[in-house]
XYZ file of C-alpha atoms in Angstrom:
675
model
C 0.000 0.000 0.000
C 2.870 2.383 0.801
C 4.555 1.567 -2.496
C 1.293 2.283 -4.332
C 1.022 5.670 -2.571
C -1.701 4.543 -0.121
C 0.486 5.178 2.965
C -1.800 7.978 4.218
C -4.851 5.729 3.956
C -3.061 2.941 5.794
C -1.909 5.303 8.602
C -5.295 6.996 9.118
C -6.982 3.584 8.997
C -4.626 2.384 11.748
C -5.483 5.407 13.948
C -9.229 4.903 13.407
C -9.113 1.164 14.069
C -6.981 1.476 17.220
C -9.089 4.322 18.590
C -12.370 2.422 18.183
C -10.789 -0.725 19.681
C -9.467 1.239 22.693
C -12.884 2.755 23.301
C -14.286 -0.767 23.665
C -11.454 -1.594 26.084
C -12.204 1.624 27.996
C -15.801 0.547 28.478
C -14.637 -2.881 29.686
C -12.259 -1.292 32.258
C -14.897 1.158 33.464
C -17.267 -1.749 34.030
C -14.795 -3.494 36.392
C -16.002 -3.363 40.009
C -14.021 -2.435 43.179
C -10.640 -4.082 43.490
C -10.923 -5.666 40.049
C -10.485 -2.250 38.421
C -6.671 -2.233 38.688
C -6.459 -5.917 37.667
C -8.561 -5.258 34.562
C -6.576 -2.139 33.651
C -3.297 -4.015 34.100
C -4.484 -7.008 32.029
C -5.745 -4.817 29.177
C -2.497 -2.817 29.246
C -0.440 -6.030 28.893
C -2.651 -7.163 25.939
C -2.367 -3.729 24.303
C 1.428 -3.823 24.554
C 1.534 -7.278 22.964
C -0.804 -6.175 20.151
C 1.274 -3.052 19.566
C 4.424 -5.115 19.024
C 2.678 -7.287 16.423
C 1.179 -4.271 14.627
C 4.585 -2.581 14.565
C 6.145 -5.711 13.029
C 3.402 -5.949 10.346
C 3.673 -2.232 9.500
C 7.467 -2.146 9.740
C 7.916 -0.864 6.153
C 5.537 2.046 6.764
C 7.283 2.727 10.096
C 10.686 2.920 8.385
C 9.867 4.893 5.223
C 6.509 6.624 5.111
C 6.374 7.853 8.745
C 9.860 9.542 8.815
C 9.197 11.187 5.428
C 5.825 12.583 6.494
C 6.955 13.398 10.086
C 4.152 11.364 11.618
C 4.262 9.615 15.025
C 5.833 6.096 14.858
C 3.469 3.128 15.305
C 4.511 2.104 18.824
C 4.493 5.652 20.134
C 1.121 6.208 18.445
C -0.275 3.174 20.287
C 0.948 4.563 23.645
C -0.431 8.045 22.948
C -3.837 6.625 22.014
C -3.888 4.481 25.188
C -3.076 7.606 27.210
C -5.723 9.772 25.519
C -8.522 7.210 25.196
C -8.019 5.130 28.367
C -6.020 6.979 30.994
C -7.397 10.426 30.261
C -10.993 9.305 29.972
C -12.754 11.170 32.774
C -14.233 8.064 34.416
C -10.930 6.148 34.486
C -8.580 9.053 35.312
C -10.245 10.132 38.574
C -10.951 6.559 39.645
C -7.375 5.405 38.972
C -5.929 8.323 40.940
C -8.264 7.720 43.902
C -7.511 3.982 44.059
C -3.723 4.472 43.887
C -3.796 7.089 46.656
C -6.148 4.934 48.759
C -3.741 1.971 48.446
C -0.869 4.177 49.661
C -3.028 5.369 52.593
C -3.925 1.772 53.503
C -0.284 0.731 53.402
C 0.682 3.676 55.667
C -1.963 2.503 58.117
C -0.345 -0.918 58.288
C -2.512 -2.865 55.810
C -0.944 -5.178 53.223
C -1.535 -4.218 49.562
C -0.599 -5.825 46.247
C 2.728 -4.078 45.646
C 3.327 -5.976 42.386
C 0.100 -4.641 40.896
C 0.925 -1.117 42.103
C 4.346 -1.432 40.486
C 2.790 -2.464 37.153
C 0.326 0.443 37.156
C 2.895 3.125 38.091
C 5.290 1.668 35.490
C 2.500 1.992 32.906
C 2.148 5.683 33.804
C 5.922 6.141 33.503
C 5.960 4.332 30.116
C 3.324 6.760 28.862
C 5.749 9.609 29.538
C 7.181 11.418 32.626
C 4.455 14.069 32.500
C 1.701 11.399 32.738
C 3.227 9.865 35.886
C 3.833 13.297 37.415
C 0.489 14.953 36.529
C -1.807 11.959 36.971
C -0.235 10.526 40.110
C 2.922 12.025 41.659
C 1.664 15.603 42.100
C -1.475 14.423 43.954
C 0.524 11.781 45.862
C 2.872 14.484 47.258
C -0.009 16.819 48.196
C -1.927 14.043 50.014
C 1.297 12.903 51.734
C 2.018 16.438 52.974
C -1.475 16.654 54.508
C -1.131 13.170 56.021
C 2.239 13.891 57.663
C 1.183 17.353 58.798
C -1.685 15.847 60.793
C 0.266 12.844 62.020
C 3.245 14.940 63.179
C 0.860 17.182 65.114
C -0.619 14.126 66.877
C 2.846 12.726 67.640
C 4.279 16.008 68.966
C 1.375 16.343 71.398
C 1.607 12.790 72.721
C 5.276 11.713 72.490
C 8.530 12.770 74.096
C 11.387 13.874 71.832
C 13.151 10.494 71.576
C 9.905 8.669 70.784
C 8.889 11.273 68.186
C 12.268 10.986 66.428
C 11.890 7.177 66.258
C 8.481 7.551 64.596
C 9.812 10.172 62.157
C 12.762 7.934 61.276
C 10.431 4.955 60.721
C 8.136 6.995 58.449
C 11.111 8.241 56.438
C 12.417 4.702 55.947
C 8.933 3.496 54.955
C 8.699 6.122 52.210
C 12.173 5.224 50.880
C 11.139 1.553 50.864
C 7.830 2.408 49.128
C 9.693 4.175 46.328
C 11.975 1.169 45.832
C 8.952 -1.172 45.569
C 6.566 0.611 43.239
C 7.340 4.283 42.541
C 9.678 6.087 40.182
C 13.158 6.393 41.734
C 13.026 10.154 41.070
C 10.101 10.373 43.481
C 12.361 9.473 46.433
C 13.876 12.947 46.824
C 10.435 14.575 46.566
C 8.598 12.352 49.060
C 11.459 12.329 51.596
C 11.499 16.107 51.295
C 7.792 16.160 52.208
C 8.371 13.950 55.287
C 11.403 16.018 56.341
C 9.506 19.292 55.993
C 6.352 18.197 57.800
C 7.808 15.927 60.492
C 11.186 17.546 61.220
C 11.587 21.084 59.911
C 8.146 22.243 61.096
C 8.776 21.014 64.650
C 12.570 21.130 65.068
C 12.635 24.075 67.507
C 9.970 22.459 69.676
C 11.749 19.084 69.583
C 15.121 20.532 70.570
C 13.640 22.595 73.412
C 11.153 19.891 74.550
C 10.832 19.829 78.325
C 12.354 16.784 80.084
C 13.313 15.070 76.807
C 14.835 17.628 74.415
C 18.454 17.970 73.299
C 19.776 19.169 76.677
C 18.161 16.241 78.526
C 19.629 13.812 75.991
C 23.099 15.318 76.579
C 22.725 15.253 80.380
C 21.431 11.639 80.358
C 24.000 10.582 77.704
C 21.348 9.161 75.336
C 23.741 8.510 72.469
C 21.240 6.601 70.336
C 18.623 9.382 70.520
C 21.277 12.048 69.886
C 22.556 10.100 66.864
C 18.988 9.829 65.516
C 18.413 13.554 66.035
C 21.681 14.344 64.213
C 20.814 12.095 61.230
C 17.279 13.506 60.888
C 18.174 17.158 61.444
C 21.038 17.077 58.965
C 18.396 16.390 56.259
C 16.777 19.820 56.736
C 18.288 23.254 56.250
C 19.681 24.798 59.457
C 18.860 21.619 61.414
C 22.459 20.988 62.481
C 23.013 24.712 63.058
C 20.130 24.640 65.571
C 21.531 21.570 67.420
C 25.012 23.097 67.435
C 23.837 26.476 68.742
C 21.733 24.958 71.542
C 24.575 22.591 72.528
C 27.155 25.407 72.460
C 24.937 27.636 74.586
C 24.408 24.804 77.108
C 28.141 23.960 77.319
C 29.001 27.635 77.876
C 26.349 27.988 80.580
C 27.448 24.829 82.442
C 31.060 25.980 82.111
C 30.194 29.363 83.618
C 28.348 27.651 86.490
C 31.385 25.475 87.147
C 33.611 28.556 87.259
C 31.325 30.447 89.616
C 30.843 27.512 92.007
C 33.024 28.391 95.050
C 32.969 24.725 96.203
C 34.513 23.559 92.924
C 37.157 26.294 92.962
C 38.323 25.281 96.458
C 40.102 22.235 95.043
C 42.018 23.034 91.811
C 42.752 19.346 91.101
C 39.090 18.405 91.386
C 38.169 21.448 89.267
C 40.471 20.415 86.397
C 39.411 16.756 86.674
C 35.805 17.902 86.322
C 36.771 19.864 83.197
C 38.436 16.775 81.712
C 35.402 14.612 82.536
C 33.130 17.170 80.859
C 35.351 17.232 77.768
C 35.409 13.419 77.619
C 31.622 13.341 77.836
C 31.129 15.814 74.971
C 33.863 14.168 72.892
C 32.054 10.855 73.218
C 28.760 12.451 72.145
C 30.418 13.997 69.083
C 32.227 10.809 68.040
C 29.443 8.314 68.718
C 26.299 10.386 68.039
C 27.378 13.242 65.764
C 29.645 11.191 63.460
C 32.732 13.119 64.507
C 31.347 16.207 62.773
C 34.175 18.775 62.568
C 31.789 21.723 62.960
C 30.566 20.282 66.293
C 34.161 19.631 67.384
C 35.055 23.245 66.577
C 31.980 24.490 68.483
C 32.990 22.375 71.495
C 36.559 23.707 71.380
C 35.429 27.338 71.144
C 32.986 26.807 74.076
C 35.715 25.360 76.296
C 38.147 28.090 75.288
C 35.474 30.675 76.102
C 34.680 29.577 79.633
C 38.142 28.320 80.690
C 39.498 31.818 80.043
C 36.709 33.401 82.123
C 38.644 32.190 85.169
C 41.961 34.041 85.414
C 43.266 31.212 87.635
C 42.783 28.446 85.060
C 46.510 28.402 84.091
C 47.462 27.982 87.773
C 44.822 25.272 88.349
C 45.916 23.243 85.306
C 49.523 23.413 86.505
C 48.441 22.306 90.004
C 46.563 19.389 88.452
C 49.705 18.317 86.577
C 51.707 18.745 89.763
C 49.308 16.512 91.692
C 49.395 13.808 89.019
C 53.184 13.861 88.617
C 53.678 13.730 92.401
C 51.411 10.864 93.301
C 48.492 10.494 90.910
C 50.330 8.398 88.323
C 51.697 5.664 90.602
C 50.905 2.220 89.192
C 49.436 3.682 85.988
C 50.467 2.233 82.612
C 52.541 4.263 80.152
C 49.606 4.452 77.727
C 47.343 5.903 80.418
C 50.008 8.434 81.413
C 50.300 9.566 77.769
C 46.524 9.752 77.501
C 46.301 11.958 80.601
C 49.129 14.226 79.383
C 47.376 14.586 76.003
C 44.202 15.641 77.796
C 46.161 18.209 79.822
C 47.680 19.525 76.583
C 44.208 19.841 75.131
C 43.198 22.098 78.068
C 46.512 23.962 77.701
C 45.637 24.758 74.052
C 42.459 26.497 75.216
C 44.427 28.865 77.472
C 44.936 32.359 76.124
C 47.549 33.082 78.807
C 50.004 30.295 78.137
C 52.827 32.344 79.617
C 51.001 32.395 82.991
C 50.764 28.594 82.861
C 54.503 28.480 82.092
C 55.218 30.631 85.154
C 53.298 28.330 87.498
C 54.466 25.154 85.795
C 58.071 26.218 86.247
C 57.502 26.853 89.982
C 55.744 23.524 90.501
C 58.309 21.593 88.430
C 61.119 23.194 90.466
C 59.542 22.014 93.728
C 59.029 18.492 92.336
C 62.612 18.201 91.118
C 64.191 19.672 94.244
C 62.160 17.543 96.626
C 62.602 14.409 94.461
C 58.852 13.934 94.475
C 58.208 13.337 90.761
C 56.828 9.824 90.176
C 58.220 9.561 86.652
C 61.044 11.335 84.873
C 59.720 9.947 81.598
C 56.305 11.531 82.181
C 57.964 14.860 83.071
C 60.041 14.818 79.897
C 57.105 13.646 77.781
C 55.039 16.661 78.866
C 57.922 19.023 78.110
C 58.251 17.501 74.606
C 54.500 18.071 74.087
C 54.807 21.688 75.257
C 57.802 22.157 72.975
C 55.873 20.777 69.977
C 52.939 23.066 70.799
C 54.801 26.309 71.572
C 58.332 25.964 70.241
C 61.815 25.700 71.754
C 61.674 29.115 73.433
C 58.804 28.017 75.657
C 60.588 24.983 77.126
C 64.292 25.860 76.955
C 64.368 26.876 80.638
C 62.376 23.813 81.688
C 64.906 21.594 79.912
C 67.680 23.590 81.612
C 66.229 22.577 84.993
C 66.604 18.877 84.137
C 70.146 19.511 82.915
C 71.005 21.198 86.247
C 69.671 18.204 88.210
C 71.851 15.795 86.203
C 74.911 18.048 86.480
C 74.348 18.390 90.246
C 74.451 14.588 90.660
C 77.830 14.485 88.893
C 79.092 17.427 90.994
C 78.103 15.689 94.245
C 79.846 12.473 93.188
C 83.015 14.496 92.523
C 82.693 16.306 95.874
C 82.254 13.077 97.874
C 85.122 11.446 95.990
C 87.517 14.273 96.891
C 86.191 15.185 100.383
C 84.735 11.889 101.629
C 87.499 11.341 104.190
C 87.252 14.966 105.520
C 83.541 14.663 106.281
C 83.794 11.611 108.527
C 80.792 11.289 110.863
C 79.613 14.853 110.176
C 76.390 15.735 108.378
C 75.940 14.403 104.844
C 75.322 17.137 102.278
C 73.511 16.948 98.946
C 73.528 20.131 96.872
C 71.612 21.023 93.728
C 73.378 23.795 91.821
C 70.761 25.745 89.895
C 71.451 28.069 86.967
C 69.906 31.426 87.866
C 68.175 32.014 84.498
C 66.553 28.580 84.236
C 64.800 28.325 87.587
C 61.951 30.427 88.983
C 63.407 33.565 90.534
C 63.449 33.234 94.293
C 64.187 36.129 96.633
C 67.514 35.367 98.343
C 66.431 34.911 101.950
C 68.741 35.208 104.904
C 68.969 32.274 107.270
C 71.677 31.445 109.767
C 72.584 27.803 109.351
C 73.759 25.758 112.394
C 77.543 25.669 112.853
C 77.693 21.915 112.067
C 76.134 22.583 108.641
C 78.064 25.760 107.858
C 81.380 23.898 107.927
C 80.456 21.358 105.260
C 78.674 24.047 103.192
C 81.919 26.038 103.121
C 83.862 22.946 102.009
C 81.409 22.446 99.144
C 81.636 26.123 98.129
C 85.455 25.921 97.986
C 85.304 22.673 96.008
C 82.753 24.040 93.492
C 84.448 27.389 92.914
C 87.750 25.558 92.609
C 86.442 23.428 89.740
C 84.403 26.216 88.027
C 85.770 29.674 87.267
C 83.756 32.880 87.083
C 80.769 31.593 89.051
C 79.045 32.759 92.201
C 77.100 30.591 94.650
C 74.237 31.860 96.813
C 72.427 29.426 99.108
C 68.622 29.107 98.657
C 67.841 27.864 102.169
C 64.098 28.301 101.648
C 64.090 25.472 99.061
C 66.072 22.803 100.917
C 65.182 19.785 103.074
C 66.944 17.860 105.858
C 66.767 14.483 107.617
C 67.321 14.725 111.397
C 67.801 11.931 113.931
C 65.869 12.820 117.103
C 65.628 11.154 120.521
C 62.496 11.774 122.622
C 61.470 10.686 126.146
C 62.053 7.036 127.152
C 64.769 6.866 124.483
C 62.273 6.753 121.606
C 64.104 7.518 118.349
C 62.719 8.925 115.100
C 64.050 10.232 111.832
C 62.427 13.562 110.970
C 62.166 14.759 107.384
C 61.945 18.569 107.584
C 62.647 21.733 105.584
C 65.962 23.582 106.033
C 64.162 26.258 108.066
C 62.604 23.609 110.340
C 66.021 22.021 110.779
C 67.530 25.372 111.878
C 64.764 25.760 114.481
C 64.956 22.163 115.813
C 68.778 22.197 116.125
C 68.438 25.068 118.650
C 66.717 22.630 121.044
C 69.939 20.582 121.319
C 71.178 23.318 123.674
C 67.912 24.610 125.182
C 64.625 23.110 126.392
C 62.628 26.328 126.123
C 62.900 29.235 123.637
C 60.700 32.254 122.940
C 59.579 33.208 119.442
C 61.799 36.295 119.548
C 64.862 34.252 120.550
C 64.297 31.782 117.685
C 63.822 34.660 115.214
C 66.969 36.400 116.425
C 69.231 33.324 116.209
C 67.938 31.853 112.920
C 67.181 35.142 111.048
C 64.419 33.327 109.142
C 61.915 35.819 107.550
C 58.845 36.357 109.783
C 56.245 34.866 107.418
C 58.310 31.702 106.811
C 59.235 31.325 110.482
C 55.601 31.438 111.607
C 54.594 28.810 109.026
C 57.562 26.686 110.032
C 56.736 26.833 113.789
C 53.065 26.179 113.049
C 53.939 22.897 111.305
C 56.289 21.873 114.153
C 53.998 22.696 117.078
C 50.376 22.863 115.913
C 49.875 19.856 113.591
C 48.504 16.783 115.362
C 50.837 13.788 115.001
C 53.743 16.017 113.902
C 54.039 18.234 117.024
C 57.679 17.627 117.987
C 57.562 21.036 119.772
C 55.029 22.320 122.291
C 53.702 25.863 122.234
C 52.636 28.006 125.165
C 49.918 29.205 125.134
C 48.415 26.532 122.845
C 46.555 28.011 119.856
C 46.429 27.598 116.080
C 48.220 30.835 115.185
C 51.770 31.897 116.056
C 52.283 35.275 117.753
C 55.446 37.107 118.830
C 54.861 36.370 122.553
C 54.708 32.563 122.160
C 57.191 30.242 123.843
C 58.264 26.850 122.450
C 59.436 23.717 124.296
C 60.863 20.420 123.101
C 58.006 17.866 123.229
C 59.565 15.002 125.227
C 56.314 13.042 125.114
C 56.109 12.986 121.325
C 55.304 9.502 119.915
C 54.589 8.150 116.459
C 54.032 4.642 115.148
C 56.367 5.504 112.231
C 60.128 5.626 112.580
C 60.379 8.160 109.731
C 58.161 11.195 110.229
C 57.658 13.794 107.513
C 56.844 17.237 108.903
C 55.355 19.852 106.608
C 55.045 19.326 102.883
C 56.505 21.101 99.926
C 53.511 20.189 97.740
C 52.308 23.067 95.615
C 49.269 24.837 97.006
C 47.015 27.304 95.238
C 48.260 30.840 95.758
C 46.561 33.322 98.041
C 45.033 36.407 96.383
C 48.067 38.552 97.241
C 50.495 35.918 95.852
C 48.334 35.631 92.765
C 48.517 39.402 92.252
C 52.322 39.282 92.600
C 52.579 36.502 90.007
C 50.304 38.489 87.667
C 52.508 41.564 88.036
C 55.624 39.509 87.263
C 53.908 38.064 84.174
C 52.887 41.573 83.020
C 56.498 42.741 83.424
C 57.783 39.737 81.444
C 55.319 40.525 78.643
C 56.563 44.063 78.063
C 59.873 43.144 76.327
C 58.063 40.462 74.286
C 55.511 43.012 73.032
C 58.276 45.516 72.267
C 60.312 42.882 70.402
C 57.247 41.989 68.306
C 56.609 45.694 67.485
C 60.231 46.194 66.420
C 60.193 43.018 64.262
C 57.012 44.151 62.513
C 58.201 47.751 61.975
C 61.578 46.572 60.711
C 59.802 44.579 57.996
C 57.057 47.126 57.173
C 58.912 50.408 57.828
C 55.679 52.460 58.062
C 52.420 51.232 59.633
C 49.299 52.658 61.260
C 48.328 51.986 64.893
C 45.473 49.505 64.252
C 47.599 47.345 61.964
C 50.443 47.266 64.495
C 47.987 46.070 67.196
C 46.576 43.393 64.832
C 50.047 42.137 63.805
C 51.393 42.073 67.381
C 48.305 40.140 68.556
C 48.742 37.664 65.697
C 52.429 37.109 66.532
C 51.955 36.683 70.286
C 48.608 34.875 70.556
C 50.321 31.477 70.785
C 51.667 32.615 74.207
C 49.137 35.220 75.390
C 46.589 37.730 74.122
C 48.242 41.149 74.460
C 46.071 44.016 75.696
C 45.769 46.822 73.056
C 46.251 49.412 75.833
C 49.568 47.773 76.815
C 50.632 47.640 73.136
C 49.925 51.397 72.863
C 52.080 52.059 75.972
C 54.929 49.975 74.544
C 54.744 51.932 71.257
C 55.000 55.182 73.274
C 57.997 53.753 75.143
C 59.716 52.815 71.849
C 59.075 56.352 70.509
C 60.696 57.797 73.662
C 63.725 55.543 73.162
C 63.848 56.544 69.470
C 63.136 53.152 67.925
C 60.015 54.608 66.248
C 58.649 58.029 65.393
C 55.242 59.414 64.473
C 54.812 60.345 60.814
C 54.884 64.147 60.437
C 52.111 64.160 57.815
C 49.787 61.615 59.501
C 50.019 61.297 63.310
C 48.325 57.865 63.210
C 51.224 56.413 61.205
C 54.438 55.210 62.845
C 57.824 55.064 61.134
C 60.723 52.738 62.026
C 64.029 54.474 62.743
C 66.865 52.332 61.396
């Protein structure tokens, strides 16, 4: 027919025949009752597809030649278009099909079992008829109905469930929709339907969920509900600003609890307990972030900034962290494995990183380390050195050079003492044994040189050591730091009871006086020993007023020492221990006045550092305005401390006075470097 120019007749005949046939099929489908409607539609669709293939094969020549030349619709596509127009878009079938499909989805959401295979066949038919058919005839209405369904359901849930329960239901609904898509909907529908669930069940209620009384985010954190927190994280990350909300609420809570901790006078009484509490808090939040928030870097950064914020609210944090280290390195690490020691030191370093005043920590750490080394109280040299290596890695060589110098001095002192005993061993005989630590002035914390009159027996051997040391080292000067020493004394009490007393050098000077006298007044002791008043009172307090250590008696008996007191040797002193340690050299938190002194020393130490930074910057830049100098100096020094802009301004003025800098004549806000 095509060859004889009857192609048009053949094509129009095909359209007419198929249309009339499909109208009969349409009537048959419309007549199907209830649940048989989808079965009938599916069966007729399968038959139509089979017929279409046969027709296409029979009319293959027309399909290949006539149709392309006349720009008509190919046979198979024509068959699909006619099915769409005659069957699917017939008013009776279209509305009924849509209603049944949506009803099946509703039934399945309510827990009923439906024929998923049949649903798959019908939705595939709609997709085969073209994306617009699936979208306009089903998907658009499906999404609208779903939004209404989840809006109502979420409202019911939020009124009746706690936060954790609600999140479980939301998660289940989300998974159901994803599963539904995989069974019988177009894969492209997944994003759209999950978006509907996320909007209605999560985004619309996320503020209420997070703030929910007795079960919201804060309660989950307090009760360590990792599973619920993980679920909240996974659901909230699906909606815009969901994670931002969680992060902001968590940050605010951490900052508030941190502030409470810092304003709790009970907590601040014990620095070691205070720092341990900080570490426990950090461990808790770290665990939440790793196990519930998938180690999210933004949450980690928020946690770090929160800790940095509230740790620096307490000006004594550097001192407390150093005291915590001191406590652990004195006694807290006995019997602990190397791995656990490293773990603890890493945690301390983490707190150290939060400090803005690292130089204040260095000041205290140096004092505490000095006391540990000089009293031989450090439980592990390896742990001490490990922490110094960590500090060096964090802050550079400059930060730890003096700390390393302290260890060097201790080693050198051992060698010096061996040499002294080797050359003077025979001279000493039965006299007192001496052990000296020679400390390099620049490396150790500056100590005021205090006067103290040593007993004659001790002075002799001290002089021998001085002569030996100065004889082997030229150009050096020795000054005795009696306030930092210790002594072991053999003492005999009433009934011949003997004890070995471990005391400070000051305590030794006081006790040796009682070899020649049974009773001495405070004034007499002060006059003979020349120990500074404050130290003498503390020393006598520990000898006479501490139960179990009272080798002296005080008249009148009271807790405090006054100038009119009299002291007697306590003949009746007893102890179940042969060795008795009197008074400790353990680091204690400073009093307010001592703290102020330390602060002033730190401020003085900062001045040359700020000036050096200004000179370095001006040398490189030559001319710079005030604000940029402040910004650059802060940037250079923030690894050690945050310089105060007012102090920077004063240091600039000082450098101008000393003619390192000058103000620009044209612009007074500019500074010029004078080479």
